[in-house]
mmCIF file of C-alpha atoms and ligand atoms in Angstrom:
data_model
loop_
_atom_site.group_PDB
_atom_site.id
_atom_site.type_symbol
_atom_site.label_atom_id
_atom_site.label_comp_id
_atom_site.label_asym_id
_atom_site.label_seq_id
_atom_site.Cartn_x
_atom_site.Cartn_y
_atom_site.Cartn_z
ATOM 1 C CA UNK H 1 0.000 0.000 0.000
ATOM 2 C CA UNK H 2 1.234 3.398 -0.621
ATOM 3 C CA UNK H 3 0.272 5.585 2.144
ATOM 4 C CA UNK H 4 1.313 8.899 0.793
ATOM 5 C CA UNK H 5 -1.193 8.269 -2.022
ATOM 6 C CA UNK H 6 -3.828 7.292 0.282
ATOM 7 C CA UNK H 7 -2.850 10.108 2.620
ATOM 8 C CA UNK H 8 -3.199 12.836 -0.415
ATOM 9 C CA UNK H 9 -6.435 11.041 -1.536
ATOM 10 C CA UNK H 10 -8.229 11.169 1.634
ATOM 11 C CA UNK H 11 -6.876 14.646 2.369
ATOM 12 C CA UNK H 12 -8.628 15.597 -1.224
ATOM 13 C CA UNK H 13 -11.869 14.031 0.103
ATOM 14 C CA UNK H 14 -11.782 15.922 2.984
ATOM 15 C CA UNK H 15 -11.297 18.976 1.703
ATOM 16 C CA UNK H 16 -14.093 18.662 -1.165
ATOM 17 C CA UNK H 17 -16.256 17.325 2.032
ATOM 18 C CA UNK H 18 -15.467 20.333 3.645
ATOM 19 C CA UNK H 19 -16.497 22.821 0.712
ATOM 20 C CA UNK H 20 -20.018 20.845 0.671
ATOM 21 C CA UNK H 21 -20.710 21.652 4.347
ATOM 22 C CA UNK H 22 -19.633 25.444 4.008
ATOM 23 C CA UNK H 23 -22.055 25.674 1.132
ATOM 24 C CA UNK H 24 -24.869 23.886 2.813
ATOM 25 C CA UNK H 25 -25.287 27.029 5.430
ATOM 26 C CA UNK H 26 -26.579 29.006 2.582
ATOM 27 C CA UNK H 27 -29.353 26.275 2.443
ATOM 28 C CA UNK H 28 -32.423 25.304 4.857
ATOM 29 C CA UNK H 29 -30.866 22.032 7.218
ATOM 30 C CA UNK H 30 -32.879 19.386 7.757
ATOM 31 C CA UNK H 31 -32.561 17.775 11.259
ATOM 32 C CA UNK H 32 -33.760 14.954 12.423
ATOM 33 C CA UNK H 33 -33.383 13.417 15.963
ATOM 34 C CA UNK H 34 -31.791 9.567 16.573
ATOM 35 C CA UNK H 35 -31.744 7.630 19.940
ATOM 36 C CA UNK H 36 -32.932 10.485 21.673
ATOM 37 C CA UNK H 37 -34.129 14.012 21.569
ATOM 38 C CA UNK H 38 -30.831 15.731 22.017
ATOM 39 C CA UNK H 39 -29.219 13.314 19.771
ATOM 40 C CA UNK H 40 -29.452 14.653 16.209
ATOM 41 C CA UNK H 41 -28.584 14.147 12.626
ATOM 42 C CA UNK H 42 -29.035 16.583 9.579
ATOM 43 C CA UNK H 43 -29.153 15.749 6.072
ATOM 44 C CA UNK H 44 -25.755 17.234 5.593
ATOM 45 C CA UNK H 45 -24.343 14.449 7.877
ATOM 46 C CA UNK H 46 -25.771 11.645 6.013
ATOM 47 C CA UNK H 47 -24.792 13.648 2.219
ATOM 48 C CA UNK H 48 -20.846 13.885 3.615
ATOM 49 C CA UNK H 49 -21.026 10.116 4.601
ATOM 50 C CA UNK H 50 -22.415 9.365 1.266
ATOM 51 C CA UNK H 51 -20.309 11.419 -0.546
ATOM 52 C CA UNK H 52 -17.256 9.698 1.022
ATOM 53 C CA UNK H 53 -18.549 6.229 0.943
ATOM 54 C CA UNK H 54 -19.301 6.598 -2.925
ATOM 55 C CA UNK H 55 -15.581 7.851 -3.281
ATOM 56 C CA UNK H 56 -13.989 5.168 -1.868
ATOM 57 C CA UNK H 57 -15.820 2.378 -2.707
ATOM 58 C CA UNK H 58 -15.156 3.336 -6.220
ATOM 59 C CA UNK H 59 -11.585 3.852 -5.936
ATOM 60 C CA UNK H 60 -10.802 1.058 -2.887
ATOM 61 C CA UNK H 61 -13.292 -1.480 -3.470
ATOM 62 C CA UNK H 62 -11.497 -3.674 -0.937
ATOM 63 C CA UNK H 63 -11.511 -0.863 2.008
ATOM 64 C CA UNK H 64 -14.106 -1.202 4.771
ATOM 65 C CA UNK H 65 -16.132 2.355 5.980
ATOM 66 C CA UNK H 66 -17.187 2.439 9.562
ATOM 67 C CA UNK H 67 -19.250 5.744 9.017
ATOM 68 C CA UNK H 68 -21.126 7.138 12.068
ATOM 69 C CA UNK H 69 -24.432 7.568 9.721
ATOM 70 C CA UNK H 70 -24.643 4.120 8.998
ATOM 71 C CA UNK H 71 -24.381 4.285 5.230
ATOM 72 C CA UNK H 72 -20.922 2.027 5.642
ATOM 73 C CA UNK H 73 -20.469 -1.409 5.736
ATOM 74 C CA UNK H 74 -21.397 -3.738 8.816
ATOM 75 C CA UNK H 75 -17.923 -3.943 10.404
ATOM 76 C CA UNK H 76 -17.587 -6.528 13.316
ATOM 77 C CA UNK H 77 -13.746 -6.731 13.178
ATOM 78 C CA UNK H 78 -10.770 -4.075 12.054
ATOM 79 C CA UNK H 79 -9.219 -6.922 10.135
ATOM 80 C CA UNK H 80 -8.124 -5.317 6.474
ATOM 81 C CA UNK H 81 -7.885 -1.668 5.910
ATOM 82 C CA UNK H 82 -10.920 0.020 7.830
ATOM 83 C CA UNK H 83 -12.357 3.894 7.326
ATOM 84 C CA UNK H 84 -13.182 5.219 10.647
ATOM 85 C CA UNK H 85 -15.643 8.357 9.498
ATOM 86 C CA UNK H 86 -17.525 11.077 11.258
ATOM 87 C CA UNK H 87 -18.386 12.914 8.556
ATOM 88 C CA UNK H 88 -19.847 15.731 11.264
ATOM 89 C CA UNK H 89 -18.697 15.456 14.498
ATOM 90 C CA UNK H 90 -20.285 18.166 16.872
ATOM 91 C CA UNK H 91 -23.499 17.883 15.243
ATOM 92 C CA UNK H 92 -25.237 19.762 17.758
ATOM 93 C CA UNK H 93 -22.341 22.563 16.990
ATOM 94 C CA UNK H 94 -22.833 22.485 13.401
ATOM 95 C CA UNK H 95 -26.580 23.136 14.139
ATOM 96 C CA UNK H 96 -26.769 25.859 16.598
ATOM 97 C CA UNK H 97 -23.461 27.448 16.578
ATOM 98 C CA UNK H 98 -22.271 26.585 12.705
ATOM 99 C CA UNK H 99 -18.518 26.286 14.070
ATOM 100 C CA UNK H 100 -16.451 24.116 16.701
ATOM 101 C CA UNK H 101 -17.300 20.790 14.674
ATOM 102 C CA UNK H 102 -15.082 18.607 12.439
ATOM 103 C CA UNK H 103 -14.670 15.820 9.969
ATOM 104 C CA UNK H 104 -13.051 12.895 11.985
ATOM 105 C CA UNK H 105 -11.577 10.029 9.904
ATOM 106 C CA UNK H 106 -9.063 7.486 11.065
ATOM 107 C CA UNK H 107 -7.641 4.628 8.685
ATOM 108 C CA UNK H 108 -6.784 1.778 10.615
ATOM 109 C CA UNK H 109 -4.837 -1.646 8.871
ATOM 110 C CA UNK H 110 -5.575 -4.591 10.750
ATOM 111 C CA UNK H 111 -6.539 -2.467 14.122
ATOM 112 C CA UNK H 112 -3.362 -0.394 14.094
ATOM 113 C CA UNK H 113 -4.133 3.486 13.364
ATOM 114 C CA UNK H 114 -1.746 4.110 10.189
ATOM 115 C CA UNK H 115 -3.130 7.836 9.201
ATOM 116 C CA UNK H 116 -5.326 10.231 11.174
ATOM 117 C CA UNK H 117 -7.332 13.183 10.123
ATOM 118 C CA UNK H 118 -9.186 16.197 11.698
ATOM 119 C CA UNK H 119 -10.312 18.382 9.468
ATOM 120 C CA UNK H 120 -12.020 21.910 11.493
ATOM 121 C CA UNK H 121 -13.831 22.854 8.787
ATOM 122 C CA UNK H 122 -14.844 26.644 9.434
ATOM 123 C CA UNK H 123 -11.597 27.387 10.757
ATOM 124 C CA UNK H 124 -10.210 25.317 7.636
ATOM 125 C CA UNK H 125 -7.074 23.761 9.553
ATOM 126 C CA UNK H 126 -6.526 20.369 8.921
ATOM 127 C CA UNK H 127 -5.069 18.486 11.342
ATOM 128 C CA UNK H 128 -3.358 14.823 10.395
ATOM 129 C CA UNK H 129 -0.801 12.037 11.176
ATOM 130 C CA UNK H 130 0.497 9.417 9.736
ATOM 131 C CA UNK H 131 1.743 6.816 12.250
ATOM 132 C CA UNK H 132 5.424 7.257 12.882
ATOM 133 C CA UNK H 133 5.531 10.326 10.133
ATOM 134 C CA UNK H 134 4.526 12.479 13.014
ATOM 135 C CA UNK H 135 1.734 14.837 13.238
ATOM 136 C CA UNK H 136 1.095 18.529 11.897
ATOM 137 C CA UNK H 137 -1.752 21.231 11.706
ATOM 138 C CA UNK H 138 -1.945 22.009 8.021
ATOM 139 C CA UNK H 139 1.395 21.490 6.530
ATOM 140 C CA UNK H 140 3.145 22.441 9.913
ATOM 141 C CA UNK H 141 4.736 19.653 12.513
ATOM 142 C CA UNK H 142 3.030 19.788 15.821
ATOM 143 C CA UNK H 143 5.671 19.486 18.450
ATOM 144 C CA UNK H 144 5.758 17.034 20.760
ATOM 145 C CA UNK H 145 4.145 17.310 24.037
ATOM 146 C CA UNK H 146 5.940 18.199 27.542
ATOM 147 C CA UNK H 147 4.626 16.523 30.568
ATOM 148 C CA UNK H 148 2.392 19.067 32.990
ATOM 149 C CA UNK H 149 1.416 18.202 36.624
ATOM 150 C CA UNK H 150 -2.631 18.572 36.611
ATOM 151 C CA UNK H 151 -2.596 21.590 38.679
ATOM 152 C CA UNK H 152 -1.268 23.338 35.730
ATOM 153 C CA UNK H 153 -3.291 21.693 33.000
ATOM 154 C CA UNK H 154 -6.400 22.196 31.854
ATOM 155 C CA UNK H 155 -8.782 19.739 31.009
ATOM 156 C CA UNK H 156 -11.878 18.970 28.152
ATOM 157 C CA UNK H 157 -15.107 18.209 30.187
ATOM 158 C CA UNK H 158 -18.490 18.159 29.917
ATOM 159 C CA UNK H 159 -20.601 19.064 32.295
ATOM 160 C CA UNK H 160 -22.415 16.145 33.046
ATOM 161 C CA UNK H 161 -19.614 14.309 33.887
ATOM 162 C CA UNK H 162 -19.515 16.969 36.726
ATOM 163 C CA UNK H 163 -23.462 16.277 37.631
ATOM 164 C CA UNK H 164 -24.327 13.048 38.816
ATOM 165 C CA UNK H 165 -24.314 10.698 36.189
ATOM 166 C CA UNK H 166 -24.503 6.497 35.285
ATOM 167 C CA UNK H 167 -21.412 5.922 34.476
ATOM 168 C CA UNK H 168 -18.677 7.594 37.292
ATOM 169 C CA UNK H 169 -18.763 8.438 41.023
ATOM 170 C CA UNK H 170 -19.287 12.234 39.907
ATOM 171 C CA UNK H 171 -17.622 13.212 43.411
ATOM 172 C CA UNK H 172 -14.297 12.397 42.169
ATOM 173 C CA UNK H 173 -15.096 14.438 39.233
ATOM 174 C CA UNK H 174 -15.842 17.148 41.003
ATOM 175 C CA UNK H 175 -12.215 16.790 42.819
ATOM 176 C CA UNK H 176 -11.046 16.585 39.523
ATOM 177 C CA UNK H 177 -12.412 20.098 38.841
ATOM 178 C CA UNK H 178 -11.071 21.670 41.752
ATOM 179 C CA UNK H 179 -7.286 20.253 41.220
ATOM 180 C CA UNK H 180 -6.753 21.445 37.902
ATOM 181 C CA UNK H 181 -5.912 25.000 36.576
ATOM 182 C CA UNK H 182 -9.319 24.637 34.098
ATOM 183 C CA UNK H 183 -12.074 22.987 32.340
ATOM 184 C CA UNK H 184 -13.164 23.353 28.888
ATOM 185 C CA UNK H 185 -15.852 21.848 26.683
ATOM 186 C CA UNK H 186 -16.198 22.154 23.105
ATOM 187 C CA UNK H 187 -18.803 19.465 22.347
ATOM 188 C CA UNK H 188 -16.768 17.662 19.579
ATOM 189 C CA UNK H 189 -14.484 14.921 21.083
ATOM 190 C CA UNK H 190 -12.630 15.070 17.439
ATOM 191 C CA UNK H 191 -12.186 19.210 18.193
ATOM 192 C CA UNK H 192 -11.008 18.284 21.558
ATOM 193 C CA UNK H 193 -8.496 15.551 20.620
ATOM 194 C CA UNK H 194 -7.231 17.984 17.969
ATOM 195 C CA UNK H 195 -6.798 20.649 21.074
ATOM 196 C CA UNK H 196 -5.139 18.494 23.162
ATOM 197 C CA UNK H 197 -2.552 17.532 20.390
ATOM 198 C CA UNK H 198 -1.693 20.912 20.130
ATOM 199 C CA UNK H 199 -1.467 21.652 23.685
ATOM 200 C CA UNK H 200 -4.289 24.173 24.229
ATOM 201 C CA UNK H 201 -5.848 21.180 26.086
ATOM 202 C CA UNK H 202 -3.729 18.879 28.460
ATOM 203 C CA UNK H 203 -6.329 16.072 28.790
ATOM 204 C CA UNK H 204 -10.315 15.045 27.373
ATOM 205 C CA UNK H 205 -11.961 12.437 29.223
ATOM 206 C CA UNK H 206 -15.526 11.475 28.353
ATOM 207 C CA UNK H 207 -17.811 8.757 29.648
ATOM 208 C CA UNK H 208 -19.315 7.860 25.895
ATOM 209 C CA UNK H 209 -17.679 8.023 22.763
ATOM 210 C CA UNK H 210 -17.723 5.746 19.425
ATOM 211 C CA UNK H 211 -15.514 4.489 17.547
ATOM 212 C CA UNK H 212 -15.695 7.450 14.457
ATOM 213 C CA UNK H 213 -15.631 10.280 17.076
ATOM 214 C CA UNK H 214 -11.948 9.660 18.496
ATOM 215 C CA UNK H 215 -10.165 7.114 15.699
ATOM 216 C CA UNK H 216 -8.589 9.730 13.552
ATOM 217 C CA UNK H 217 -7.586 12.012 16.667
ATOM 218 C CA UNK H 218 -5.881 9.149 18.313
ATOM 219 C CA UNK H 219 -3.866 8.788 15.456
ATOM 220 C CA UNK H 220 -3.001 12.288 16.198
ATOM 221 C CA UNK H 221 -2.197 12.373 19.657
ATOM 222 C CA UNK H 222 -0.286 9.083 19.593
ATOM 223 C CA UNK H 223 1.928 11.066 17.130
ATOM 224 C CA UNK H 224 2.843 13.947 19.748
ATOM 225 C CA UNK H 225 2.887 11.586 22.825
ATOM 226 C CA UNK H 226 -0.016 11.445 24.358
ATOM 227 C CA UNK H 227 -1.957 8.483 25.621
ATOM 228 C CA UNK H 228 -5.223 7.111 24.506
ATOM 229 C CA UNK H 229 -7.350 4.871 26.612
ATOM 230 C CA UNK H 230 -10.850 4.127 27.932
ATOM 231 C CA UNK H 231 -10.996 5.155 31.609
ATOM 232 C CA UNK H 232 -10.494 1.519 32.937
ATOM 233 C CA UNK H 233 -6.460 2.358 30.955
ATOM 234 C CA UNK H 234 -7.423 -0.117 29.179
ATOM 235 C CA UNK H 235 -6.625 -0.054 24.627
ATOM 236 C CA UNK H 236 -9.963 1.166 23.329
ATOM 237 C CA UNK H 237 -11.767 -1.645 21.295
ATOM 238 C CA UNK H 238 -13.055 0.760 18.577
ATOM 239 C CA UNK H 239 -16.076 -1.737 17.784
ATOM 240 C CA UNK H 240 -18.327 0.275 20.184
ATOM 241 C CA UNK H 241 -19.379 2.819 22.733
ATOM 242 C CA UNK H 242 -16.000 3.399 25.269
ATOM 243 C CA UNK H 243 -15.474 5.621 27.995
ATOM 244 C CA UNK H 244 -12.250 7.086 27.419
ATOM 245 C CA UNK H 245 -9.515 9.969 28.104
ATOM 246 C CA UNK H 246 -6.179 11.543 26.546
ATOM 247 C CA UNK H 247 -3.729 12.930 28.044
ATOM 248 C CA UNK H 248 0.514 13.232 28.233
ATOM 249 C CA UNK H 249 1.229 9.717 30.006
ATOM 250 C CA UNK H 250 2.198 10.970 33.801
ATOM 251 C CA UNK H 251 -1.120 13.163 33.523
ATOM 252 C CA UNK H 252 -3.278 10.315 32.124
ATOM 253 C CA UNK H 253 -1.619 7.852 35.023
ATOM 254 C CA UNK H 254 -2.859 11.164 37.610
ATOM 255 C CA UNK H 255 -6.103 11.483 36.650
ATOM 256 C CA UNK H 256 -7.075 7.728 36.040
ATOM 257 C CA UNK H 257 -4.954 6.810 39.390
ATOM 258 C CA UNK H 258 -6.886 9.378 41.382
ATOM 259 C CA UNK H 259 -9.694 11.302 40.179
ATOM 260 C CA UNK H 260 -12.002 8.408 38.056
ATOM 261 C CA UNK H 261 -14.037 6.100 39.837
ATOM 262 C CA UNK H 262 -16.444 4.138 37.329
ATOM 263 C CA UNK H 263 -19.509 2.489 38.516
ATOM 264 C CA UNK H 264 -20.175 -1.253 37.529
HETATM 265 P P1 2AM C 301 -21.454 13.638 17.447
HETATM 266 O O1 2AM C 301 -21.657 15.103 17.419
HETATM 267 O O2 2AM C 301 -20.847 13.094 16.203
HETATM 268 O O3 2AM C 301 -22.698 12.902 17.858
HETATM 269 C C1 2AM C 301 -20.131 15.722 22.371
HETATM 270 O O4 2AM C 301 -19.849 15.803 23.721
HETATM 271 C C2 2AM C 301 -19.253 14.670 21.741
HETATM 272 O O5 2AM C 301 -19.734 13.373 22.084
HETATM 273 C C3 2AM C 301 -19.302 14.732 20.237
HETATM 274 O O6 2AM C 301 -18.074 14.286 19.735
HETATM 275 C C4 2AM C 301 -20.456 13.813 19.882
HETATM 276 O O7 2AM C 301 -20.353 13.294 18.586
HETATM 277 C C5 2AM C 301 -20.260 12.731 20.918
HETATM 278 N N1 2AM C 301 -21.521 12.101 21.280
HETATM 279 C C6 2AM C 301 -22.675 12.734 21.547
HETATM 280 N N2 2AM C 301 -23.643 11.855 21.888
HETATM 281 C C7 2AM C 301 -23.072 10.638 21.830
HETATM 282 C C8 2AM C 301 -23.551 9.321 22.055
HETATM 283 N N3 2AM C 301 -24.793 9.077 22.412
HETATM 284 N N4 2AM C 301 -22.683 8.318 21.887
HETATM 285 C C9 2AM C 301 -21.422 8.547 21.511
HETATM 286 N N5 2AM C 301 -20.913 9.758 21.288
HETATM 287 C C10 2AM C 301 -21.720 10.798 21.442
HETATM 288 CA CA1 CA C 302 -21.437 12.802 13.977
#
């Protein structure tokens, strides 16, 4: 396989998937709830997964697509080359605040992430990796991360991680608040993966992601030397729903050591 040709090809989707979603908010969206009220779709997500899926099934017939929109194959293992897609992640973003949402692809071979793409599409920086190439924002190398104790770093949240919750003894999240400089949330786990790559975050921890929301950013990370795990420290399966956090490796150890207590 040659991976700078795939890397330049899937760059070239991305940013002709890109140009279709900046056009589309000079048209009426269509939206459309899934699982539950909050959780919603627009016709522009299922267009960009279509768009991609008709791209490379054309031109990579043997490639797999695990697309968040469920126009993709069925996908029960990573075995072969595997398209990790979220053709809008931070749909709720791209609805109510048109910005601070991304295209999130990963391309995995055989479960190993080989290339890794973010693409922020109003801000138009594309952030990417390709595994041991390193990583960059647009064409320029993102330097790799220095370790930060957590009372200097500051850390992607949501809020109802903070309230109580199903999944973690929200106590120790509320610790966690109070022991670190900050707390940010920018409802897109790819925009937050990107931000902790780059160092504006120092750690993202969330109690429910899929596989298309964090494949290509963990690509990206990995690349500047950060850790990705689910919150047990466990490799994330990338089959299903995770719980999961990023972070510089003494930082991630901190956090998960002292600060996360999930509930059975
Ligand atoms: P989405 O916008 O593609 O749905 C918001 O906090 C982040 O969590 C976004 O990346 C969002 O992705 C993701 N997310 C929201 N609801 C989710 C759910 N029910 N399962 C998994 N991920 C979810
Ligand atoms: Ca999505």
């Amino acid at each position: 396989m040659d991976w700078g040709l795939l890397d330049r090809y899937a760059k070239s989707l991305i940013k002709e998937a890109g140009h279709k979603i900046r056009v589309s908010f000079f048209s009426e969206i269509e939206i459309d709830s899934k699982a539950s009220a909050n959780d919603l779709v627009t016709n522009i997500d299922r267009q960009v997964e279509q768009f991609f899926i008709r791209k490379i099934k054309n031109d990579y017939p043997d490639h797999k697509i695990l697309g968040e929109e469920g126009f993709g194959d069925v996908v029960r293992t990573l075995d072969g080359v595997v398209w990790l897609l979220d053709p809008i992640d931070g749909t709720m973003n791209f609805i109510h605040q048109k910005r601070n949402f991304a295209i999130s692809l990963g391309i995995y071979v055989d479960g190993i992430g080989v290339l890794g793409y973010i693409y922020d599409v109003v801000n138009d920086e594309l952030y990417h990796a390709i595994k041991d190439g390193g990583a960059y924002l647009n064409d320029e190398r993102l330097p790799y991360l220095s370790s930060i104790p957590l009372s200097e770093a500051i850390i992607g949240l949501n809020a109802s991680w903070v309230a109580p919750n199903q999944y973690m003894d929200h106590k120790k999240t509320i610790e966690l608040v109070q022991s670190c400089r900050g707390t940010r949330s920018y409802g897109s786990a790819a925009i937050e993966l990107a931000y902790v790559s780059t160092g504006r975050l120092n750690s993202y921890i969330s109690m429910r992601l899929s596989p298309w929301d964090i494949a290509g950013g963990m690509v990206i990370a990995s690349e500047v030397g950060a850790v990705a795990t689910n919150l047990k420290g466990e490799k994330q399966q990338l089959l299903g729903q995770d719980t999961f956090i990023v972070a510089v490796p003494s930082l991630h150890k901190d956090i998960l050591d002292n600060y996360i207590s999930l509930k059975e």
